[in-house]
Tab-separated table of C-alpha atoms and ligand atoms in Angstrom:
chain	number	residue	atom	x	y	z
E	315	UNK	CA	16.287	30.018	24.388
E	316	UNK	CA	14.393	32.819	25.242
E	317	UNK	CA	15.557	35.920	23.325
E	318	UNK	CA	13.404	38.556	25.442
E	319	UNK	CA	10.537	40.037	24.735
E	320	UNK	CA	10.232	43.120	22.190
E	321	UNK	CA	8.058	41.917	19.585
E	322	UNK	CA	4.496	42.557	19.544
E	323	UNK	CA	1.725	39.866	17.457
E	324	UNK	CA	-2.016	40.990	17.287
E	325	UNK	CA	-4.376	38.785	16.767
E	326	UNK	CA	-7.232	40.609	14.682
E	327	UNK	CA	-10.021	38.717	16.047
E	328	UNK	CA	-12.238	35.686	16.540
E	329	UNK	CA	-9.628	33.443	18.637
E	330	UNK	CA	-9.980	34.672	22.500
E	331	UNK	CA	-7.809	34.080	25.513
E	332	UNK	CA	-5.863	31.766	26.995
E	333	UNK	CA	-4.303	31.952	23.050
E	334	UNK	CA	-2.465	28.625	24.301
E	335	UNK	CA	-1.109	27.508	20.722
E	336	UNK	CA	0.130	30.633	20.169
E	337	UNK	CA	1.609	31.622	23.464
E	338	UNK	CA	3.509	28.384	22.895
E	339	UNK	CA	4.870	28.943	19.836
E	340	UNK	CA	5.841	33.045	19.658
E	341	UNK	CA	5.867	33.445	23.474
E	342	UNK	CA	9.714	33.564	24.037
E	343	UNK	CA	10.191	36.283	21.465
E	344	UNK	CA	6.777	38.494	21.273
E	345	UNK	CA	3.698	39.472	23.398
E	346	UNK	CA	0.141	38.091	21.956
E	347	UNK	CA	-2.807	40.224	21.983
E	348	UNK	CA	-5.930	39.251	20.585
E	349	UNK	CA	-8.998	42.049	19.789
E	350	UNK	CA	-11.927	40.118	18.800
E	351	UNK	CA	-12.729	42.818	16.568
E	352	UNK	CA	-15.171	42.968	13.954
E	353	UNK	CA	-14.763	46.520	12.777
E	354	UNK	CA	-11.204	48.463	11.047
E	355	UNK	CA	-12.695	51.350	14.178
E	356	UNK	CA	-11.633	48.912	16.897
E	357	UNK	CA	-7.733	48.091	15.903
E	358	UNK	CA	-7.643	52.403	16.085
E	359	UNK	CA	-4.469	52.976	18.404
E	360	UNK	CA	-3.899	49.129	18.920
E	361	UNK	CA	-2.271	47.793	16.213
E	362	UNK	CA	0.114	50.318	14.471
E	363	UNK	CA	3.139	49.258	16.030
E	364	UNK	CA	2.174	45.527	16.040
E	365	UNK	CA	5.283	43.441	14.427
E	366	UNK	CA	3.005	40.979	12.478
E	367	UNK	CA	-0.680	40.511	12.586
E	368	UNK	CA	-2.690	37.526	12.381
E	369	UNK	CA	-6.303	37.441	10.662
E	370	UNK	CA	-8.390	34.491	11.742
E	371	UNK	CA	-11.769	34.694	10.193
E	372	UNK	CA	-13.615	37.822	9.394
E	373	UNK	CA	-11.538	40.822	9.971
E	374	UNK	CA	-11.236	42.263	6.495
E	375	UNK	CA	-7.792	43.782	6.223
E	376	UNK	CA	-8.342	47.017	3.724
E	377	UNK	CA	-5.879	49.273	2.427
E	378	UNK	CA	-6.674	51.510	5.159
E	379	UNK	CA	-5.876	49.465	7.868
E	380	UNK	CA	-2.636	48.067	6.035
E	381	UNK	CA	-1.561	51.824	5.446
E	382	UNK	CA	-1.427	51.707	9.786
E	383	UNK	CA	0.681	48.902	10.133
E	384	UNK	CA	4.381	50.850	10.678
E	385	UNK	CA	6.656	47.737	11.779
E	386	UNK	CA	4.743	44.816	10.710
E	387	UNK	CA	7.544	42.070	9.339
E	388	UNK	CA	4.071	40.430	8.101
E	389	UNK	CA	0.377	39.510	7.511
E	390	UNK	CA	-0.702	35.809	8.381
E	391	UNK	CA	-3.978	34.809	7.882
E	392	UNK	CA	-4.041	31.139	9.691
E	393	UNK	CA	-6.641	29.712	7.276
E	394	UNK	CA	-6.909	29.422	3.309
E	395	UNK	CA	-8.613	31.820	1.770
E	396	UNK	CA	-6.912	35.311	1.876
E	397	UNK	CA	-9.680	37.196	-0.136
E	398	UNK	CA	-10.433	39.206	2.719
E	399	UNK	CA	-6.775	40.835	3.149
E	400	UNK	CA	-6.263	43.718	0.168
E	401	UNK	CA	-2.645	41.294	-0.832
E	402	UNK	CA	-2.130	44.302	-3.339
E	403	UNK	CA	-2.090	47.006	-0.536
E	404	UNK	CA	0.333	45.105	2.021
E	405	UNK	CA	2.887	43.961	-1.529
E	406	UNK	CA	2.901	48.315	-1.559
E	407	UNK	CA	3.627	48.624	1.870
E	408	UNK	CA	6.229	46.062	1.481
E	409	UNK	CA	4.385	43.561	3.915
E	410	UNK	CA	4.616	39.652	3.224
E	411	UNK	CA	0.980	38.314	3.081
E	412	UNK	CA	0.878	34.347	4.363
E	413	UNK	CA	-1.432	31.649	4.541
E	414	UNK	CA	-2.237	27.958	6.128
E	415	UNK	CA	-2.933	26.372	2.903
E	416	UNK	CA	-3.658	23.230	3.556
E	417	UNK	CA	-5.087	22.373	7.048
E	418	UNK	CA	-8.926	21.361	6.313
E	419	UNK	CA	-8.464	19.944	2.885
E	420	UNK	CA	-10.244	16.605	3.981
E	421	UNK	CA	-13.113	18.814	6.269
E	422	UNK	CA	-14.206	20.682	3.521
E	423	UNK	CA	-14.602	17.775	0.746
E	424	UNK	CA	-16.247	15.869	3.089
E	425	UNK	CA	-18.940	19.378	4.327
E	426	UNK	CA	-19.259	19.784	0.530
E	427	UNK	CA	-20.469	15.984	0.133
E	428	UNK	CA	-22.547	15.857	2.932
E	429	UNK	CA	-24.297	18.607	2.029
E	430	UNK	CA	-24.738	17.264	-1.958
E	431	UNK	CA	-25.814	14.123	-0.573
E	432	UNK	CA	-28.129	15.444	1.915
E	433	UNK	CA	-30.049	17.811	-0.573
E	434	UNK	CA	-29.940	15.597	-3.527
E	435	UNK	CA	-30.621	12.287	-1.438
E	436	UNK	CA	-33.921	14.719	-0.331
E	437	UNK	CA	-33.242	14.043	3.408
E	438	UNK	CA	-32.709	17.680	4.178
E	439	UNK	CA	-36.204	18.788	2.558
E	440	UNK	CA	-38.444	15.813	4.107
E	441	UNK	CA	-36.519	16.180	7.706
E	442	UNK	CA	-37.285	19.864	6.741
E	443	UNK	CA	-41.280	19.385	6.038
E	444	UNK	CA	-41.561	16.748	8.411
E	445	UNK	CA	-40.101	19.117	11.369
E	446	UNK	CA	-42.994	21.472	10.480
E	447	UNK	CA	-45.237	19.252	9.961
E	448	UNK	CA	-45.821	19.622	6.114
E	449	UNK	CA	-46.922	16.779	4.395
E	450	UNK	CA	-47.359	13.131	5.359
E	451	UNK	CA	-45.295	9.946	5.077
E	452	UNK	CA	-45.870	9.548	1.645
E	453	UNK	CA	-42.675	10.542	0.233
E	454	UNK	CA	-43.330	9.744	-3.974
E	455	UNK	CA	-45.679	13.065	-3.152
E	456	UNK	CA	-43.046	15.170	-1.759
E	457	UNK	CA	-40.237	15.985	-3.943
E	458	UNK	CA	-38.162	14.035	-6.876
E	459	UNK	CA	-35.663	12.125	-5.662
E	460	UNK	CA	-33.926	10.913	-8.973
E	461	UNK	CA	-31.035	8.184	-9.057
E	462	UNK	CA	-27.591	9.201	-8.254
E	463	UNK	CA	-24.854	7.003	-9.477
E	464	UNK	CA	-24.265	7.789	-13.602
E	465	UNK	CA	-25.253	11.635	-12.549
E	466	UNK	CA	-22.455	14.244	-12.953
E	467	UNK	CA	-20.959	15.740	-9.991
E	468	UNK	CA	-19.549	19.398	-11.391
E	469	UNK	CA	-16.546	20.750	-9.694
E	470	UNK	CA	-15.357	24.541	-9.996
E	471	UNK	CA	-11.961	24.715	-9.838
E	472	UNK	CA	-9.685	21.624	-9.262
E	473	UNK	CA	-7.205	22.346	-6.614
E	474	UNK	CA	-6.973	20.638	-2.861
E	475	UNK	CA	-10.563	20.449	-2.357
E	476	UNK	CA	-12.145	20.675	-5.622
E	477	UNK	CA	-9.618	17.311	-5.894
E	478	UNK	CA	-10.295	15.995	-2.259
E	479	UNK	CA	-14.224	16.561	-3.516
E	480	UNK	CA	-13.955	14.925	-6.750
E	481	UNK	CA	-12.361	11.895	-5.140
E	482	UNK	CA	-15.371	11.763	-2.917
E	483	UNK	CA	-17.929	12.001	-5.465
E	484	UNK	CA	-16.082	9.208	-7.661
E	485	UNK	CA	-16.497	6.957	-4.867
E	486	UNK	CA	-20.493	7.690	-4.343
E	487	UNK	CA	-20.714	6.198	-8.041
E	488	UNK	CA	-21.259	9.759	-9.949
E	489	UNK	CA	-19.364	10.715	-12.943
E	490	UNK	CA	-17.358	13.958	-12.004
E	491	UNK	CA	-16.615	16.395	-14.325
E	492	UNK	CA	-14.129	19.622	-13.422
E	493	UNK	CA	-13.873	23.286	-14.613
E	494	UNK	CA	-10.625	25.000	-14.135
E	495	UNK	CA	-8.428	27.200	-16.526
E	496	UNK	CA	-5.570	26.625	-14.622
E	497	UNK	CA	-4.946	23.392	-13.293
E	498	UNK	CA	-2.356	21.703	-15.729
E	499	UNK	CA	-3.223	19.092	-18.678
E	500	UNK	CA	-3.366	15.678	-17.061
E	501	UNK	CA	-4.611	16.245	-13.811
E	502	UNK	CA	-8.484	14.333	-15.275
E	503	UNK	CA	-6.570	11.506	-16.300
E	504	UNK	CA	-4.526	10.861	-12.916
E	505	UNK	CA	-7.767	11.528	-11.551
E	506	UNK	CA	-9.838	9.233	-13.884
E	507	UNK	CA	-12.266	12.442	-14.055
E	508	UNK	CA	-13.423	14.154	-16.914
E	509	UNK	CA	-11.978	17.911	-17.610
E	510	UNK	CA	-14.751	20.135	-18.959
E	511	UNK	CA	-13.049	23.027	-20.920
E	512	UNK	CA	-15.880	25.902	-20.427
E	513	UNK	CA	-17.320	26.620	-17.423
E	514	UNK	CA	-20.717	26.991	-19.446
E	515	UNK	CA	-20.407	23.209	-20.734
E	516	UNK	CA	-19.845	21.955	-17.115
E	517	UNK	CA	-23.046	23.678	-15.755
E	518	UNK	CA	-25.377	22.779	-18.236
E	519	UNK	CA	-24.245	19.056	-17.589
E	520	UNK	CA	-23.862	18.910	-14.240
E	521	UNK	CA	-26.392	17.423	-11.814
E	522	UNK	CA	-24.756	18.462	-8.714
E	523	UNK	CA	-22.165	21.901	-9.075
E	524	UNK	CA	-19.673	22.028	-6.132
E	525	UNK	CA	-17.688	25.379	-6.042
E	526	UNK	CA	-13.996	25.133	-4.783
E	527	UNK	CA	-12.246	28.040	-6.660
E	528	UNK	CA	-11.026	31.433	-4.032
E	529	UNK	CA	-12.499	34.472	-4.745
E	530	UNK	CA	-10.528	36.543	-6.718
E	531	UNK	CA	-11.316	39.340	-8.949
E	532	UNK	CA	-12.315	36.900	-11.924
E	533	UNK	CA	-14.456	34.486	-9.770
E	534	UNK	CA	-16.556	37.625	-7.662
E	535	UNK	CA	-19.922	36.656	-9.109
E	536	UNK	CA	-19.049	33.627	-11.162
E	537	UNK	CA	-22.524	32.005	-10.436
E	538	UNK	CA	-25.428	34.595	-11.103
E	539	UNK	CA	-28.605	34.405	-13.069
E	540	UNK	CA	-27.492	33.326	-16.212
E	541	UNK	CA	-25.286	30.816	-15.237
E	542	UNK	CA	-27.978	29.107	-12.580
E	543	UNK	CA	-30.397	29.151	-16.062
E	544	UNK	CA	-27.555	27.059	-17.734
E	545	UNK	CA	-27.931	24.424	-15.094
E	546	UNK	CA	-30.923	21.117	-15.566
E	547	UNK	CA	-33.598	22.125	-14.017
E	548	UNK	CA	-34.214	20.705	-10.478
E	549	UNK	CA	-29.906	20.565	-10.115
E	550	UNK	CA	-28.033	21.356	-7.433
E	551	UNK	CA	-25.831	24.290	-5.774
E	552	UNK	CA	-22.825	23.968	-3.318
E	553	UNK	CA	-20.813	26.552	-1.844
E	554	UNK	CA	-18.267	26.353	0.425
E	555	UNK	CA	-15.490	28.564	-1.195
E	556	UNK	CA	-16.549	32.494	-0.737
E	557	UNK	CA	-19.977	33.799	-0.750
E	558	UNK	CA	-18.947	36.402	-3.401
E	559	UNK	CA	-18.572	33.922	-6.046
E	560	UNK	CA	-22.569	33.383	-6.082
E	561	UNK	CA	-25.105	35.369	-6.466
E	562	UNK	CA	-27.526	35.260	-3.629
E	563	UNK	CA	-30.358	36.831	-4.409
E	564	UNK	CA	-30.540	34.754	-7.713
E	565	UNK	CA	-29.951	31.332	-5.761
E	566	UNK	CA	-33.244	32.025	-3.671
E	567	UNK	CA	-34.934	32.985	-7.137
E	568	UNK	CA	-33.852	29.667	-8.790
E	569	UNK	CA	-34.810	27.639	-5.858
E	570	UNK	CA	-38.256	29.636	-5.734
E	571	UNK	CA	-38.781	28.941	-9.331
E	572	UNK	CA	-37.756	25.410	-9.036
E	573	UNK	CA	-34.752	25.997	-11.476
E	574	UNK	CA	-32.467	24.659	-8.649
E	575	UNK	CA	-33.752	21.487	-6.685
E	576	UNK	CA	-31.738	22.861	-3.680
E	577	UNK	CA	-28.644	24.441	-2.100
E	578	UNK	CA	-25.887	23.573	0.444
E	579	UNK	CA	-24.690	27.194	1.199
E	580	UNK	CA	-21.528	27.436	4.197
E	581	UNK	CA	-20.422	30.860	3.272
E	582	UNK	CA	-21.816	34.391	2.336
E	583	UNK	CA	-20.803	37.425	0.752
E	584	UNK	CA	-20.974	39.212	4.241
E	585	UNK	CA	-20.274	37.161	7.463
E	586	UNK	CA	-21.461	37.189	10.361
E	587	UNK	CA	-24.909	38.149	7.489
E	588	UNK	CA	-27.256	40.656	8.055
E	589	UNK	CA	-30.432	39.333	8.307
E	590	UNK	CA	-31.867	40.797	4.946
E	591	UNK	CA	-29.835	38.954	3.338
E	592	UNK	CA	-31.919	36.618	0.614
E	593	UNK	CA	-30.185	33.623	1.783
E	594	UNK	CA	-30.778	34.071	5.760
E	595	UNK	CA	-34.129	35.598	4.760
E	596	UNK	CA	-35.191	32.951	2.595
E	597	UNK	CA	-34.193	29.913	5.445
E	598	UNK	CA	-35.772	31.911	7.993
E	599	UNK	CA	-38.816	32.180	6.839
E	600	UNK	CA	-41.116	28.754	6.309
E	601	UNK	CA	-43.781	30.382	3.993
E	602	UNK	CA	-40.490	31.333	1.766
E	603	UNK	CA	-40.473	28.901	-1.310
E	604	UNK	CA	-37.285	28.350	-0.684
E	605	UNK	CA	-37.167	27.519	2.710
E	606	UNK	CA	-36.981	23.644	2.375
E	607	UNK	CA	-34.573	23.705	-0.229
E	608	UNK	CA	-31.893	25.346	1.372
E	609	UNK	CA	-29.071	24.185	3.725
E	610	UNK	CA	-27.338	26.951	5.073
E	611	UNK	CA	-23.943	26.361	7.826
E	612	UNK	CA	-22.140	29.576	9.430
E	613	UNK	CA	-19.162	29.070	7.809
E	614	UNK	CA	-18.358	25.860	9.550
E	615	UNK	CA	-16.822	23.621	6.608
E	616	UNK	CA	-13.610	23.736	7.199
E	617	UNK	CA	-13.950	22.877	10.783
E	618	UNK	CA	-12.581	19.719	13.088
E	619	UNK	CA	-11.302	20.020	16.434
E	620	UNK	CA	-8.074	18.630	15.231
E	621	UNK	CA	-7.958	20.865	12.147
E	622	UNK	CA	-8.478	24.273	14.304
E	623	UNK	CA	-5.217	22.995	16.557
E	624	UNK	CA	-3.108	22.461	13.299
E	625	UNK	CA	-4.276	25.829	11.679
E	626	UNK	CA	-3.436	28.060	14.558
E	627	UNK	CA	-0.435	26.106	15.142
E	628	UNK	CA	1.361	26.738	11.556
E	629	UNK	CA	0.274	30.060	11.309
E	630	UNK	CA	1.704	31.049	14.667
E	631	UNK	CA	4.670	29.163	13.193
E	632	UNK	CA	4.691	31.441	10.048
E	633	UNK	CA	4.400	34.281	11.885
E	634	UNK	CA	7.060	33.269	14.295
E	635	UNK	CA	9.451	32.710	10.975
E	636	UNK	CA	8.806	36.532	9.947
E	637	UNK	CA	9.453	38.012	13.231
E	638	UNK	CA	12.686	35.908	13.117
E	639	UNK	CA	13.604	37.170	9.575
E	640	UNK	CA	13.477	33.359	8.237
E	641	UNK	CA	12.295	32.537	5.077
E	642	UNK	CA	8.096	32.206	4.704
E	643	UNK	CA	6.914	29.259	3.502
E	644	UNK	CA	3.879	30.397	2.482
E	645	UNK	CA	3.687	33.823	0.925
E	646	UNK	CA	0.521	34.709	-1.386
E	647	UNK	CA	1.432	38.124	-2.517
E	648	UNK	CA	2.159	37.365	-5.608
E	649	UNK	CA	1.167	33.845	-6.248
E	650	UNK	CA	-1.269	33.259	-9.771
E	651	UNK	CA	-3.866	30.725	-9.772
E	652	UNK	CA	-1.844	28.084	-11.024
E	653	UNK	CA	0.968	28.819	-8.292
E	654	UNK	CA	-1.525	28.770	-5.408
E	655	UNK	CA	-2.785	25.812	-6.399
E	656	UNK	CA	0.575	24.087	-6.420
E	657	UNK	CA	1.422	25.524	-3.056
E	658	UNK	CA	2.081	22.598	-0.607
E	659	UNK	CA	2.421	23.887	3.009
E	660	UNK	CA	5.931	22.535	4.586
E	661	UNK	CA	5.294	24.183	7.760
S	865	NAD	N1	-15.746	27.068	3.766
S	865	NAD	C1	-14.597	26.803	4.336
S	865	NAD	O1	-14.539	26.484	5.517
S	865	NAD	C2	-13.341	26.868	3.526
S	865	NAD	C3	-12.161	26.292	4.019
S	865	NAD	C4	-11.006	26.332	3.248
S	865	NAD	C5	-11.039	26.948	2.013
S	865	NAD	N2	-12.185	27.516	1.574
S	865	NAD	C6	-12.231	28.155	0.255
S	865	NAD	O2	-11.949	27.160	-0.719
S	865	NAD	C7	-11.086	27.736	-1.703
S	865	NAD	C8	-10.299	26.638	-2.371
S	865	NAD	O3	-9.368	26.091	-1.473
S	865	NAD	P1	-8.217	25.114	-1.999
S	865	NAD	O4	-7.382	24.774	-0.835
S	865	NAD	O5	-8.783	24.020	-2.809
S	865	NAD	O6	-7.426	26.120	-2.944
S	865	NAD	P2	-6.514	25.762	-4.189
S	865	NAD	O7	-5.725	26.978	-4.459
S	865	NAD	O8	-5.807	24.468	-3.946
S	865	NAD	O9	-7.560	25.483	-5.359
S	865	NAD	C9	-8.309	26.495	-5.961
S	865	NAD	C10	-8.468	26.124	-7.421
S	865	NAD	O10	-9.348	27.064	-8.022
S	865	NAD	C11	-8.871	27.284	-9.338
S	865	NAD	N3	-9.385	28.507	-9.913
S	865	NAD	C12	-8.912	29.772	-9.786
S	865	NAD	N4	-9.642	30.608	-10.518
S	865	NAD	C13	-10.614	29.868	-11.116
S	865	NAD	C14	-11.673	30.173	-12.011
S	865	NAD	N5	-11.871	31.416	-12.478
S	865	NAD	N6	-12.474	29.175	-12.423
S	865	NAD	C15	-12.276	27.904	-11.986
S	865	NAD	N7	-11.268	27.549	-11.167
S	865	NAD	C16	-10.456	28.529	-10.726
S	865	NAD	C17	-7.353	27.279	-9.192
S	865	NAD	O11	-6.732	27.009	-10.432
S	865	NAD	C18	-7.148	26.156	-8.196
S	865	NAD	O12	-6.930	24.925	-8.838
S	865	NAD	C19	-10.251	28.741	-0.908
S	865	NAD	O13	-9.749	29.767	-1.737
S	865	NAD	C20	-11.201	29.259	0.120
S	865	NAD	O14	-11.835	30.420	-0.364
S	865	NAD	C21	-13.321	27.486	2.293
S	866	DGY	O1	-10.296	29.785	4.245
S	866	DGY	C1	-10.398	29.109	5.261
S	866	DGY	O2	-9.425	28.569	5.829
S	866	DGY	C2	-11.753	28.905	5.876
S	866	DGY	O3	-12.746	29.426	5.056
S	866	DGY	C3	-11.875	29.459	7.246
S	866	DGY	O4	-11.673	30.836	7.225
């Protein structure tokens, strides 16, 4: 039935025209406009009267910007993480704050894996030498390369894909061992995984430490210094949750010092980075002592061609639902840890 047109969804940024999926599923009710914009000065004049926005990737949604929004019925970021939208702000301003919670699950597990297998296995750091023509073929010259079944695979916070990751890592022969407050008693037996009760007990165990918590308020910074030094030397760092639950500049430091044997990095505090940051810096530049040490992706775990489709689809879905007035299956606003990690998208 097509109910007219009066509604208006904007699209913050990264997905461009033709906006198929989303035509398809708000078309009959709103107009779509998508602003690829990177900066709170480009939605000036273009989105106060919007009737819901959607937030693909990097837009960060600030106070500011929420404090514009006059009509919007609601705020759907298409994706999992929400750290970027100030949930806080838009609960003042009245304004339901949604996400896709569980579209990439598998993607992300299996980016996570493949990049503690590649670093750990040493492939990254010989194809790395080799490329530039370090070394020779003698690899027991090169770099450590101890046995991995019997090591322990550490997992920061046990939810979809800390699980999804742990299942994974079970099945490459390691023991896995989680950290997370909330997750409820039980879940490392119906796992057959061990629960580690401190987060300082599973990094000073851990051979491998995967991060899979969001960044909230209690995780910004999680993994600096001090927490890298609790770690056996020559171990290894993953991150594909937020860039602002490591610290960056000590990551380079630990793999310059050898502290850390390497480090599968898909996000950053600041994305797109600028290019002083120690991470990009550091795998820039081949006289950097990190430079062979360090796997860095744009951001790109959660991606599969399949996965984008289904992630655009439900949010477009959700947003469609709060333009209709019908019930939101997925509102954040005032979700704790514990809920959010219980949240099972219906959509
Ligand atoms: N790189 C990517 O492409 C990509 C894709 C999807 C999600 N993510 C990130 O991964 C995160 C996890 O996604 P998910 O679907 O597994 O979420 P989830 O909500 O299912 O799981 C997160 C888990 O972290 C736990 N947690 C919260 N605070 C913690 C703390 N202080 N210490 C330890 N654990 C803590 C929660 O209890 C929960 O079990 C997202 O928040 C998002 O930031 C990244
Ligand atoms: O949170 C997510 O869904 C991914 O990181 C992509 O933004």
């Amino acid at each position: 039935m097509n109910r007219g047109i009066s509604l208006k969804v904007v699209i913050t940024d990264l997905i461009v025209e033709p906006l198929d999926i989303e035509r398809e599923v708000l078309g009959d009710i709103a107009e779509v406009i998508a602003l690829d914009a990177m900066t709170e000065s480009e939605l000036v004049g273009r989105i106060e009267d919007a009737d819901a926005v959607m937030v693909y990737h990097y837009f960060r949604f600030t106070r500011s910007t929420i404090e514009r929004l006059e009509n919007c019925k609601a705020i759907v970021r298409p994706g999992v993480g929400y750290d970027g939208i100030d949930i806080q702000a838009a609960g003042e301003h009245g304004i339901p704050v949604c996400n896709v919670p569980d579209y990439g699950t598998e993607e992300v597990a299996d980016s996570a894996m493949a990049m503690a297998l590649s670093l750990s296995r040493g492939t990254h750091f010989l194809n790395s030498r080799l490329r530039r023509g370090v070394g020779d073929w003698n690899v027991e010259q090169a770099v450590p390369i101890p046995r991995l079944r019997g090591r322990q695979f550490g997992i920061i916070g046990c939810g979809r894909i800390g699980t999804a990751t742990a299942l994974r890592a079970k099945a490459f022969g390691f023991d896995v061992a989680f950290y997370d407050p909330y997750v409820p008693d039980g879940i490392d037996k119906a796992l057959g995984v061990r629960r580690e009760r401190s987060l300082s007990g599973l990094l000073s165990s851990s051979h491998i430490v995967s991060l899979h918590c969001p960044l909230t308020d209690e995780t910004r910074g999680l993994i600096a210094g001090a927490e890298i030094a609790r770690m056996p030397q020559g171990s290894f760092l993953i991150n594909t949750s937020r860039g602002g639950v490591v610290d960056s500049q000590a990551v380079v430091e630990a793999l310059a010092n050898g502290q850390l044997a390497g480090a599968g990095i898909d996000v950053l505090e600041q994305e797109p980075p600028q290019p002083n940051n120690p991470v990009v810096a550091a795998w820039r530049d081949p006289a950097h002592p990190a430079h062979d040490r360090l796997l860095l992706n744009p951001h790109t775990a959660y991606y599969c061609d399949e996965g984008c489709v289904e992630f655009r689809h439900k949010g477009a879905l959700e947003t469609r639902r709060a333009l209709l007035g019908e019930p939101l299956r997925n509102q954040v606003n005032s979700l704790s840890p514990l809920e959010s990690c219980n949240t099972v998208s219906e959509i």
